[in-house]
Coordinates of C-alpha atoms in Angstrom, one line a residue:
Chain A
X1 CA 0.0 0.0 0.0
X2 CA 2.7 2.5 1.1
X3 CA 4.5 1.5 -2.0
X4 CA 1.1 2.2 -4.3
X5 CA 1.3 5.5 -2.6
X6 CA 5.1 6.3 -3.2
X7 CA 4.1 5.7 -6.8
X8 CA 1.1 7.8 -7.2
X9 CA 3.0 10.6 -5.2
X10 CA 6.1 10.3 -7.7
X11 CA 4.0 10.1 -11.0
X12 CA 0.9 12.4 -10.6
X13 CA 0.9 14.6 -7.2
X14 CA 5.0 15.4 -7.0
X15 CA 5.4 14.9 -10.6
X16 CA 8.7 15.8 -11.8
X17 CA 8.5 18.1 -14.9
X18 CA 4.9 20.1 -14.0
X19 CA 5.9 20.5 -9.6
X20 CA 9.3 19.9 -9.3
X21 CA 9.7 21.6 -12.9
X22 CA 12.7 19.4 -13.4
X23 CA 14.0 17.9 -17.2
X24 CA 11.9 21.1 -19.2
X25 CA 14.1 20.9 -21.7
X26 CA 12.9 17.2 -23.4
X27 CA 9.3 18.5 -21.9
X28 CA 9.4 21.2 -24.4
X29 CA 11.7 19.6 -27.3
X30 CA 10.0 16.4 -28.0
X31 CA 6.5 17.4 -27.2
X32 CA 5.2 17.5 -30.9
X33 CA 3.8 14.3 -31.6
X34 CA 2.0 12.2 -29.2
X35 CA 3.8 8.9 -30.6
X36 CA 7.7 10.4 -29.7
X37 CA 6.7 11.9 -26.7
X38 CA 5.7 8.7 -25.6
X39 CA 9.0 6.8 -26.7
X40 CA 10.8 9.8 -25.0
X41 CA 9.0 9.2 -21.4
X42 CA 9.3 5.6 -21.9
X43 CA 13.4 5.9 -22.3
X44 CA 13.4 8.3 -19.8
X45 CA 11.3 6.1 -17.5
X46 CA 13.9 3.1 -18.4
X47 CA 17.2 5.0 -17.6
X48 CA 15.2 6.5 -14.6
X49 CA 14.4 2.6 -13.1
X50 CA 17.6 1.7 -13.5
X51 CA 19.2 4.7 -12.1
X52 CA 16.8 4.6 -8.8
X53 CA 18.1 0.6 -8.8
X54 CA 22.1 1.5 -9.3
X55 CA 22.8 4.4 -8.1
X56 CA 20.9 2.9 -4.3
X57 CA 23.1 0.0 -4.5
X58 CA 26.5 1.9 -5.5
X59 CA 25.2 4.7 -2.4
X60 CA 24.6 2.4 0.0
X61 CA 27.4 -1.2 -0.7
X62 CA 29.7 1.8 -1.9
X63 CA 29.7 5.2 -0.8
X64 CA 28.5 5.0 2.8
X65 CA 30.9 2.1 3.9
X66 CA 34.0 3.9 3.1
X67 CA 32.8 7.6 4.2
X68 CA 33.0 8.6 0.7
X69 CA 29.4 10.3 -0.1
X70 CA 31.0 13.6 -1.0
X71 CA 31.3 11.3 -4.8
X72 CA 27.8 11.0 -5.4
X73 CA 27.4 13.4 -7.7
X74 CA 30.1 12.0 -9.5
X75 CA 29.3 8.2 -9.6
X76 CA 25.5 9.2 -10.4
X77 CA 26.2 10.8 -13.1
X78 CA 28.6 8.1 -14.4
X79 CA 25.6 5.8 -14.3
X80 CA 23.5 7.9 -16.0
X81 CA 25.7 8.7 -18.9
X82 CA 26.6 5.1 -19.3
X83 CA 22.8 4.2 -19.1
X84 CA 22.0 6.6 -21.8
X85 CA 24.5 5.6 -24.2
X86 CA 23.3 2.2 -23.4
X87 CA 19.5 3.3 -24.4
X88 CA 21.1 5.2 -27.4
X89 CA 23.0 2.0 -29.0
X90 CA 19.2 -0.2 -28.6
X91 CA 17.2 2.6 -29.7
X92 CA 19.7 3.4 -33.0
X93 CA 19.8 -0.6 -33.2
X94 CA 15.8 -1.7 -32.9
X95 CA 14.4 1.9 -34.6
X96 CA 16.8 4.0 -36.7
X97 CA 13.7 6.6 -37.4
X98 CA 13.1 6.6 -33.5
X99 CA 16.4 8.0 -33.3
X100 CA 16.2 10.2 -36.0
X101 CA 13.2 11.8 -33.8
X102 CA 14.1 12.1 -30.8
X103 CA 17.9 13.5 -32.3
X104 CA 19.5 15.6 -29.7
X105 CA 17.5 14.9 -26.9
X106 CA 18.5 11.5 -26.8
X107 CA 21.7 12.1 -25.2
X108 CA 20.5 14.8 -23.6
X109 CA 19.0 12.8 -21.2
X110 CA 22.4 12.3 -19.7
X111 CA 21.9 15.8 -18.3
X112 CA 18.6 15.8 -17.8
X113 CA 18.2 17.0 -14.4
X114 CA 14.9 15.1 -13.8
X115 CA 17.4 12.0 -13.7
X116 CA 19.7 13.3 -11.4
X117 CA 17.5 15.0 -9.4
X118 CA 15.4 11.2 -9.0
X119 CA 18.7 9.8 -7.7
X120 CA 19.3 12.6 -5.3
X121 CA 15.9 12.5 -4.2
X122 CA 16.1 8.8 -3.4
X123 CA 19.5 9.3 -1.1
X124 CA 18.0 12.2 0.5
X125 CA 14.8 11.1 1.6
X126 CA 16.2 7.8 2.5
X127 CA 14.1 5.0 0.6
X128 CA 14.9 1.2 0.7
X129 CA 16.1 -0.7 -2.2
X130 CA 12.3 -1.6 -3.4
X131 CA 11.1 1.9 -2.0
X132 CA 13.6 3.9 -5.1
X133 CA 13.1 1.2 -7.6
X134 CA 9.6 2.1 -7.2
X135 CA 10.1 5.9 -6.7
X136 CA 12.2 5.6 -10.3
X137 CA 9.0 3.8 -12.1
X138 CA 6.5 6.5 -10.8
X139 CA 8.9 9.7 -11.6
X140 CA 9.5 8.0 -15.3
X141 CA 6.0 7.6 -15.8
X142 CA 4.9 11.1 -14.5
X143 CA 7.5 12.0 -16.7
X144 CA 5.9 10.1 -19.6
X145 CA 2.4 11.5 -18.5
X146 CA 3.5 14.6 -18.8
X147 CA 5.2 14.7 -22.2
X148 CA 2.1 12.9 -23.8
X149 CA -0.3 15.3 -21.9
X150 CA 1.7 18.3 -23.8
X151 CA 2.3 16.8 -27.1
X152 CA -2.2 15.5 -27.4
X153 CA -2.5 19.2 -26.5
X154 CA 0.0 20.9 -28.8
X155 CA -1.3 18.3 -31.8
X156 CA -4.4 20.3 -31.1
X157 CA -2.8 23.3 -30.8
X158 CA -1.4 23.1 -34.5
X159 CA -4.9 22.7 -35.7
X160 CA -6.5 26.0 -33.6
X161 CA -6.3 29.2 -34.6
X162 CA -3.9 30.8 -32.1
X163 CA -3.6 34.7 -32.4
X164 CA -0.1 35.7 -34.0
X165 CA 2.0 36.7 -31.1
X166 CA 1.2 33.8 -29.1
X167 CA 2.3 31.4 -31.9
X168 CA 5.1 29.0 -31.4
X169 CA 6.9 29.3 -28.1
X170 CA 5.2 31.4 -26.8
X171 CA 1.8 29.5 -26.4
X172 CA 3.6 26.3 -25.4
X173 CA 4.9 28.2 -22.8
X174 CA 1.2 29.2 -21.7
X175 CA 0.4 25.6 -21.9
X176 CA 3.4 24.0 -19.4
X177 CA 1.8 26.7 -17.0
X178 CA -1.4 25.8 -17.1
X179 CA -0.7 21.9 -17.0
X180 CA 1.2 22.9 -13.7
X181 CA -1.1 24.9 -12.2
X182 CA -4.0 22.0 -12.9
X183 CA -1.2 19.5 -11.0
X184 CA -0.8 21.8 -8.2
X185 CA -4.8 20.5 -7.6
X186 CA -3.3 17.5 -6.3
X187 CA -1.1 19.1 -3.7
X188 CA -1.5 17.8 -0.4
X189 CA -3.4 14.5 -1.8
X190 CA -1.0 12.1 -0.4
X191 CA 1.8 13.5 1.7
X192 CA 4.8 11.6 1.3
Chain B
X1 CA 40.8 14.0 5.0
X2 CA 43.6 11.0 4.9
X3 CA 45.5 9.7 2.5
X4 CA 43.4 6.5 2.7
X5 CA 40.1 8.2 1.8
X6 CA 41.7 9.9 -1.4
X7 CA 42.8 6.5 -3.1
X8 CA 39.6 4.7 -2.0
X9 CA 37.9 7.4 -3.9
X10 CA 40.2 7.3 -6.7
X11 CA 39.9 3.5 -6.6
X12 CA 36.2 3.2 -6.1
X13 CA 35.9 5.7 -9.2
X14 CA 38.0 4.4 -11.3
X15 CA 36.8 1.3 -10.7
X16 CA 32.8 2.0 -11.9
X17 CA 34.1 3.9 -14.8
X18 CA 36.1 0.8 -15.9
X19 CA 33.0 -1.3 -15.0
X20 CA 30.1 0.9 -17.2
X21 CA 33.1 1.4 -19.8
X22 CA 33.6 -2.4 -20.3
X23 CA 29.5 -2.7 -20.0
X24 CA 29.5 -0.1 -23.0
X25 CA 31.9 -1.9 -25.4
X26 CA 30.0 -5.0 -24.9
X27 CA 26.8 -3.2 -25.8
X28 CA 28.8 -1.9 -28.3
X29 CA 29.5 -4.8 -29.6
X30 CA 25.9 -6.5 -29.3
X31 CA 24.1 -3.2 -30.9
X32 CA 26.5 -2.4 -33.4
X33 CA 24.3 -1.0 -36.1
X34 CA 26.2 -1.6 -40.1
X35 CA 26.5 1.8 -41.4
X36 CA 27.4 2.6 -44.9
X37 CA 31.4 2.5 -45.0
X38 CA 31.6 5.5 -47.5
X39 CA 29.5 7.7 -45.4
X40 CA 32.9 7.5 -43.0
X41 CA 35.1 7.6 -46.2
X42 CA 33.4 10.7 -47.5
X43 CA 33.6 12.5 -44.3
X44 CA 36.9 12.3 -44.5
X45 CA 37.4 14.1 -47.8
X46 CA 34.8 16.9 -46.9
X47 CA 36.8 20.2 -44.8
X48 CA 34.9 18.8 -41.5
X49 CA 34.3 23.0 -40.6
X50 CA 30.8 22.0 -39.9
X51 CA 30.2 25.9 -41.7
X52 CA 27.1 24.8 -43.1
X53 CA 27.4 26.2 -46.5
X54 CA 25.5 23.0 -48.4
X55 CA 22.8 23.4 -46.6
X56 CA 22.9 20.3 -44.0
X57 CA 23.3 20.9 -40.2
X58 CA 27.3 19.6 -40.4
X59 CA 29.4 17.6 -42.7
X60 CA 28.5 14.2 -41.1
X61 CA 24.8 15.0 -42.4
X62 CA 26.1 16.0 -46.0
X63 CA 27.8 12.8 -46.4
X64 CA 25.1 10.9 -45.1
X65 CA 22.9 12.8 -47.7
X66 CA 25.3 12.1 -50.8
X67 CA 25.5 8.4 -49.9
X68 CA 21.4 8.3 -50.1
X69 CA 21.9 10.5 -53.4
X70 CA 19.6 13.1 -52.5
X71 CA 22.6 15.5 -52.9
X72 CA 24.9 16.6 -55.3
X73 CA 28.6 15.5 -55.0
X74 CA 29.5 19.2 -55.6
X75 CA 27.0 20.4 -53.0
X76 CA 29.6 21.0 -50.7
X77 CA 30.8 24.7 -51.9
X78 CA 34.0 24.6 -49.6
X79 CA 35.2 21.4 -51.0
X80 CA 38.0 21.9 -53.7
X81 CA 38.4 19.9 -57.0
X82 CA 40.4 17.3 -55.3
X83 CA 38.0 16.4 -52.7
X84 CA 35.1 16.0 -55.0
X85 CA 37.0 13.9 -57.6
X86 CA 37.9 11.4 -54.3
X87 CA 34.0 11.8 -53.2
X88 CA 33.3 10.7 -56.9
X89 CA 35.6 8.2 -56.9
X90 CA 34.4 6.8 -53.4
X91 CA 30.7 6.4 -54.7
X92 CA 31.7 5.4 -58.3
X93 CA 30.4 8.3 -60.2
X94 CA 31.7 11.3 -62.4
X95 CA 31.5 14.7 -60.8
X96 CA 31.1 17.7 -63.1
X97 CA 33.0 19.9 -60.5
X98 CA 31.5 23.0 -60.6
X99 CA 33.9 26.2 -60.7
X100 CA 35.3 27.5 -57.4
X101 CA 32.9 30.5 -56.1
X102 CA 34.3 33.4 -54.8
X103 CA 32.7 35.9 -52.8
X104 CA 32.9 39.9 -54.5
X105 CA 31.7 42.6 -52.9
X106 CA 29.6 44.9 -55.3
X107 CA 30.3 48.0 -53.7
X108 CA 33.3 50.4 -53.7
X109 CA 31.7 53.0 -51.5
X110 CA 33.7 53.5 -48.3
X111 CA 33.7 56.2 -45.9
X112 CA 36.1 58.0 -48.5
X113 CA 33.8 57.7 -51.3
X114 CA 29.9 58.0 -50.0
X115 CA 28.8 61.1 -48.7
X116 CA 27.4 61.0 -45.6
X117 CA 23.5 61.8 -44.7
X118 CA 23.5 61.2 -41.0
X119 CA 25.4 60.2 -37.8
X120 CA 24.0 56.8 -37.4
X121 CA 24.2 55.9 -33.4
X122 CA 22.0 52.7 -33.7
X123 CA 23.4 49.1 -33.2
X124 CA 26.7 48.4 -34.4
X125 CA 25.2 46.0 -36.8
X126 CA 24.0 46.0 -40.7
X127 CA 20.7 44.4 -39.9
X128 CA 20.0 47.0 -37.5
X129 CA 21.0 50.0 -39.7
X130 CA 19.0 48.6 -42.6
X131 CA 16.0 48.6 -40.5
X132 CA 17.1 51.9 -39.1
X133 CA 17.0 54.3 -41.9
X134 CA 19.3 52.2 -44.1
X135 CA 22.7 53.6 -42.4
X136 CA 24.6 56.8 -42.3
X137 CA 25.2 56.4 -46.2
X138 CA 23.8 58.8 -48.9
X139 CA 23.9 55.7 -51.0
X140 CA 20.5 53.6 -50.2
X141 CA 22.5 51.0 -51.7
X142 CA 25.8 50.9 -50.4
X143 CA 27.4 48.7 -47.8
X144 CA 26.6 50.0 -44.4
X145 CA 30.3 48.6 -43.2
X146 CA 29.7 46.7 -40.1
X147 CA 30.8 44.1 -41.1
X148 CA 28.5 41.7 -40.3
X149 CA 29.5 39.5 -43.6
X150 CA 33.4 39.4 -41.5
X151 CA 31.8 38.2 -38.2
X152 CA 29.9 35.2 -40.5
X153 CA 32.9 34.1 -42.5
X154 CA 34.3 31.2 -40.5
X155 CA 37.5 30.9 -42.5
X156 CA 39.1 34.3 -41.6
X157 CA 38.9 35.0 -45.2
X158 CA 37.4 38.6 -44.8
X159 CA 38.3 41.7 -42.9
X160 CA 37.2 45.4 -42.5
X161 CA 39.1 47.8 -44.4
X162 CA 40.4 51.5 -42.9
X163 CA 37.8 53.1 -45.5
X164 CA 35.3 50.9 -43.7
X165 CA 34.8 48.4 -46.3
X166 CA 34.6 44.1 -46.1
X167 CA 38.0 43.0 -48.2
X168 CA 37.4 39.2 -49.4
X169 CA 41.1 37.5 -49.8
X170 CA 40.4 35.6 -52.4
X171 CA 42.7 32.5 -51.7
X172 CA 41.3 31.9 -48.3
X173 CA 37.5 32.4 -49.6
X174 CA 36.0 29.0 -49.6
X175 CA 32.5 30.0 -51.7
X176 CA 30.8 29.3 -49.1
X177 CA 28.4 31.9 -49.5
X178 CA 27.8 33.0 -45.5
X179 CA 29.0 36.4 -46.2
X180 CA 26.2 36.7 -49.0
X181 CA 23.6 35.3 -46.9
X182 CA 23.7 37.8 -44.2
X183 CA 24.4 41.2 -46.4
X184 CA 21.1 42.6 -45.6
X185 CA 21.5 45.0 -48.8
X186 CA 22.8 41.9 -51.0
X187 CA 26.2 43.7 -52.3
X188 CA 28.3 40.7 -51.3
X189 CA 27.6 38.4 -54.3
X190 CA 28.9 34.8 -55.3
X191 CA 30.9 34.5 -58.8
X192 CA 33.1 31.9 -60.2
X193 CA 36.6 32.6 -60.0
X194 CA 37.2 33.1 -63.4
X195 CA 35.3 36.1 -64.0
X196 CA 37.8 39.3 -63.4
X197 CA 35.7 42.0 -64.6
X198 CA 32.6 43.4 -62.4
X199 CA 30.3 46.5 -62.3
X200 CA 31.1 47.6 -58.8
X201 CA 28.0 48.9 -57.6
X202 CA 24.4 48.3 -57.4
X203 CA 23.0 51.7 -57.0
X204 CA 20.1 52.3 -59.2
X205 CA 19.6 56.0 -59.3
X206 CA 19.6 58.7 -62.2
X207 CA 23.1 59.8 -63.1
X208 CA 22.3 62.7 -61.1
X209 CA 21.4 61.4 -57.9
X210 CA 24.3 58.7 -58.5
X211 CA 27.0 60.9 -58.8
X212 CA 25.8 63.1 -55.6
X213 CA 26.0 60.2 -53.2
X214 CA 29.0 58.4 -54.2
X215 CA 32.4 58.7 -56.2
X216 CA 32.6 55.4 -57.2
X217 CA 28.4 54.8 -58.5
X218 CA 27.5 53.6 -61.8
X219 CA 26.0 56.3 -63.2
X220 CA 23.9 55.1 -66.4
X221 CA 26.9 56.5 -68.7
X222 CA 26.7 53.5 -71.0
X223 CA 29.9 54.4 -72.3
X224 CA 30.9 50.7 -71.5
X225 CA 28.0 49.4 -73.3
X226 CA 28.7 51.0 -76.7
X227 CA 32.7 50.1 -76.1
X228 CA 32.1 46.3 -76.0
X229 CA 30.5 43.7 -78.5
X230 CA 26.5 43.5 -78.8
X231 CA 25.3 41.9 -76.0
X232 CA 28.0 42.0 -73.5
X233 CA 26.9 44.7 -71.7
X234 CA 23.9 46.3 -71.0
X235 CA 21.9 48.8 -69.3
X236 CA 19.3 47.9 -67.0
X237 CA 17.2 50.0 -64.4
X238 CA 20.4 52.8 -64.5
X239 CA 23.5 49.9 -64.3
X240 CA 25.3 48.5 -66.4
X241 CA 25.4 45.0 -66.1
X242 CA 28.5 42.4 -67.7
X243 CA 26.7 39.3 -69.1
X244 CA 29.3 36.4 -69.0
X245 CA 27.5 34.2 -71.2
X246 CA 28.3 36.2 -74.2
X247 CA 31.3 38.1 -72.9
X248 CA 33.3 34.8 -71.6
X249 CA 35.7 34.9 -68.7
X250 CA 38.7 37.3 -70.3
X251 CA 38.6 40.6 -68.4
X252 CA 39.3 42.5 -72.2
X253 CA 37.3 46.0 -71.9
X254 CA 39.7 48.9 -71.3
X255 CA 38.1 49.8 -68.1
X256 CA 39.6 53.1 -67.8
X257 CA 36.5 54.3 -70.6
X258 CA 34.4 54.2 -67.2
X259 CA 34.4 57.6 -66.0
X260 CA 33.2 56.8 -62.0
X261 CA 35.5 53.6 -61.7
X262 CA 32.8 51.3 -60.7
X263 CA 33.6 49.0 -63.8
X264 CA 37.3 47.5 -62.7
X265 CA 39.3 44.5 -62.8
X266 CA 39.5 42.3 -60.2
X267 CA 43.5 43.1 -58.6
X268 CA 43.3 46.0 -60.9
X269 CA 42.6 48.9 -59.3
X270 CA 42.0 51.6 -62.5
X271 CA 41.7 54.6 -60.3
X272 CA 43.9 54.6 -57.5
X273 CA 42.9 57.9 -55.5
X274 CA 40.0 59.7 -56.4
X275 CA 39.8 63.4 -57.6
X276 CA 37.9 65.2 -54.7
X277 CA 35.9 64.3 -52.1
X278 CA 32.4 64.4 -51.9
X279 CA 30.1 66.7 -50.1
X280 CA 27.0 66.2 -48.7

C-alpha cells in the first residue's frame, strides 16, 4: 500500500517536470507528436528505473561504507551517462527513425536534471532498495504522463487558430503553466 | 581528509568507470548498427568545418545525404576539385565539379567615397541600420560597413578595411556563401573565380542622384555598353550590367572608358585615389 502511494506521489501529485519543474528541456523539445513523446517518457522512464536501482546499491554497498558520499554526484552521473548511451546503441539498433526523432534529446538525457534530481531524491529522503526502484518507475511515468499530456495538446494546438503573437513558443509556454497549475490540484493528496 | 580516503575514492571511481566502460563496449558490440562505410570515407574528404554552407546541419549529415543520393557531389561549396574527384571516386560516379565560387563585394563606396546623410548611433550592426534608416550612407544601396558578412565568414577569409569596407582574400575564400547570406543590402555576391571584370555597384539611381552620393556609383553613362561587343553589356534600371554568357571569362574591356571607376578588374585597381571628395 505504502508503496502504491510512493508511486502515485512520484507520478501524478509530485510529478517531476509540471511540480518539481525538473528535465523542461525534453518536456518542451519532443513534445510534438504524441507517438515520440511517448517513446521519449518511456526511455526516460527506463534510464530513470535503473538509475533509482544502481545508483541505491553503489550509495549504499559503496559510498556509505567507506565515508566517501562527497562522490555522489560524480558516480551518479557516471551511471547515468553510461545508461544513456546504453539506451542510445538499442534505440539506434531496434528503430533508426526513432532515433532520427528524438535526435539531440536522446543524449540529452544524460543531463537531464529530472534523472539526477530522481537519484538525489532517493539518497535524500532515504528509501529502501524496493522503495527507489519504485520511486524511479513513478517519476518516469509522470514523466511520460507529462510529455504525452503536452504533445495531445499541442497536436491540437497546430490545428486552432492561435492569435499571432502567441504562436510558437510562446503558447507552449502558456500551456506548461497551465498543465502545472491543474497539477498543483493534487497538492496535499498524499503527503509523502 | 587521509591519505586512505583519497585512493579509496580514486579507486572506487575508477573502478565504476572501468566497469560501465567495459558494460558499454560489450553493448557496443551487441548493438553495433552496419552503417554505410563511404559515409565515413566521405567525411573524411569533406573540410569537417561544420560551416554549413550546403545546406545540412554539419558535414557528417552531408555525407550521409550524398551516400542516399539526395545531394549533389559538388554540393559541398567549400570542397575543392580534389575532394570531390575522391567523393566521386568513393561512390563510383563522375562529378562535373563546378567552378570554385568566390565571394565579390559589389560596392566600392567606403567612408572616402559615399557622402554621408546622418550620424548613425544605432546598433553596431548591418541588420539593424537597414531597419534603421538604411545607415549613415547617402547611398540607399551601399554597404553600411559593419561588417557583419566578416563576423559570419568562418575561415578568416574577410576583414574590414580603414575606409570601412569588407575585403574578401580571395585564396582563403571558400565560396561558401555565409557572407552573401547575411548582407542585408545583397552587395556581397557569389561569382566563379574566373570572372575578373565586375560592375562595382548596385546603386540604381539617375546619373544625377548617382553621382551626388558616391564617387565610385555607376551612373547610367553606357559608355561601357557601346565600347564592347553587342550583348556584353547592358543597361538595365540605370547599371550596367556584364553578361558572361556572351562576354566569356577574359577581363578585355579597357576599363579606364568608365568615368566613375565602378567598372574595374578584379587586382586591378583603374583609379587609384579619387579626384575630390564628396560633399554632402
Amino acid at each position: 500500500m505504502n508503496l502504491l502511494l510512493l508511486f502515485i506521489s512520484a507520478a501524478i501529485v509530485n510529478n517531476f517536470v509540471l511540480t518539481y519543474f525538473l528535465g523542461i528541456c525534453p518536456f518542451v523539445g519532443v513534445s510534438k507528436r504524441v507517438s515520440s513523446a511517448v517513446s521519449m517518457g518511456l526511455a526516460v522512464m527506463f534510464v530513470m528505473t535503473i538509475t533509482a536501482a544502481v545508483t541505491w546499491l553503489i550509495y549504499h554497498l559503496l559510498l556509505v561504507p567507506y565515508q566517501i558520499e562527497i562522490l555522489e554526484y560524480v558516480s551518479f552521473i557516471l551511471v547515468i551517462a553510461s545508461l544513456v548511451q546504453l539506451v542510445e546503441m538499442f534505440i539506434k539498433k531496434v528503430s533508426k527513425p526513432l532515433y532520427d526523432t528524438l535526435g539531440i534529446f536522446l543524449p540529452l538525457i544524460t543531463t537531464n536534471c529530472a534523472i539526477l534530481g530522481l537519484a538525489l531524491f532517493s539518497v535524500l529522503r532515504e528509501y529502501s532498495f524496493i522503495e527507489s526502484l519504485v520511486f524511479g518507475i513513478g517519476a518516469g511515468a509522470g514523466f511520460t504522463l507529462a510529455l504525452v499530456i503536452m504533445a495531445g495538446i499541442r497536436e491540437e494546438l497546430e490545428l486552432s487558430n492561435i492569435p499571432k503573437p502567441f504562436r510558437g513558443a510562446g503558447i507552449t509556454m502558456i500551456v506548461a503553466g497551465s498543465l502545472a497549475l491543474a497539477f498543483m490540484g493534487f497538492a496535499g493528496l498524499i503527503s509523502m | 581528509m587521509d591519505i586512505n580516503t583519497l585512493i579509496i575514492a580514486i579507486a572506487s571511481m575508477g573502478g565504476l568507470g572501468l566497469l560501465f566502460s567495459a558494460g558499454l563496449s560489450l553493448a557496443e558490440k551487441k548493438f553495433y548498427v552496419e552503417e554505410d562505410p563511404r559515409i565515413e570515407k566521405i567525411l573524411n574528404e569533406l573540410p569537417g568545418a561544420n560551416c554549413g554552407g550546403c545546406g545540412y546541419p554539419g558535414c557528417a549529415k552531408f555525407a550521409e545525404v550524398v551516400v542516399a543520393g539526395e545531394a549533389e557531389i559538388n554540393g559541398c561549396p567549400v570542397s575543392d576539385d580534389e575532394a570531390r574527384k575522391a567523393i566521386g571516386e568513393i561512390l563510383g560516379v563522375d562529378v562535373d565539379s563546378g567552378e570554385k565560387q568566390i565571394a565579390r563585394l559589389m560596392c566600392q563606396g567606403g567612408n572616402y567615397e559615399t557622402a554621408k546623410k546622418a550620424e548613425y548611433a544605432g546598433i553596431k550592426s548591418c541588420l539593424g541600420a537597414s531597419y534603421f534608416g538604411g545607415g549613415e550612407k547617402m547611398c540607399e544601396y551601399a554597404c553600411l560597413g559593419f561588417g557583419e558578412c566578416v563576423e559570419a565568414c568562418t575561415f578568416d577569409a574577410m576583414y574590414m578595411s580603414e575606409n570601412g569596407l569588407p575585403v574578401i582574400l580571395d585564396d582563403k575564400c571558400t565560396g561558401c556563401g555565409k557572407c552573401a547570406e547575411v548582407c542585408p543590402q545583397d552587395i556581397i555576391e557569389m561569382h566563379p573565380e574566373s570572372h575578373k571584370l565586375f560592375v562595382f555597384c548596385k546603386n540604381l539611381d539617375g546619373a544625377k542622384n548617382a553621382r551626388k552620393v558616391c564617387i565610385k556609383a555607376c551612373i547610367a553613362c553606357g559608355i561601357c555598353v557601346r565600347n564592347v561587343e553587342e550583348g556584353e553589356m547592358e543597361m538595365k534600371d540605370n547599371l550596367a550590367i556584364v553578361n558572361y554568357d556572351i562576354y566569356g571569362k577574359e577581363a578585355k574591356l579597357p576599363t579606364d572608358k568608365c568615368p566613375t571607376g565602378c567598372l574595374a578588374i578584379i587586382g586591378k585597381p583603374i583609379v587609384d585615389e579619387p579626384a575630390e571628395k564628396v560633399e554632402a
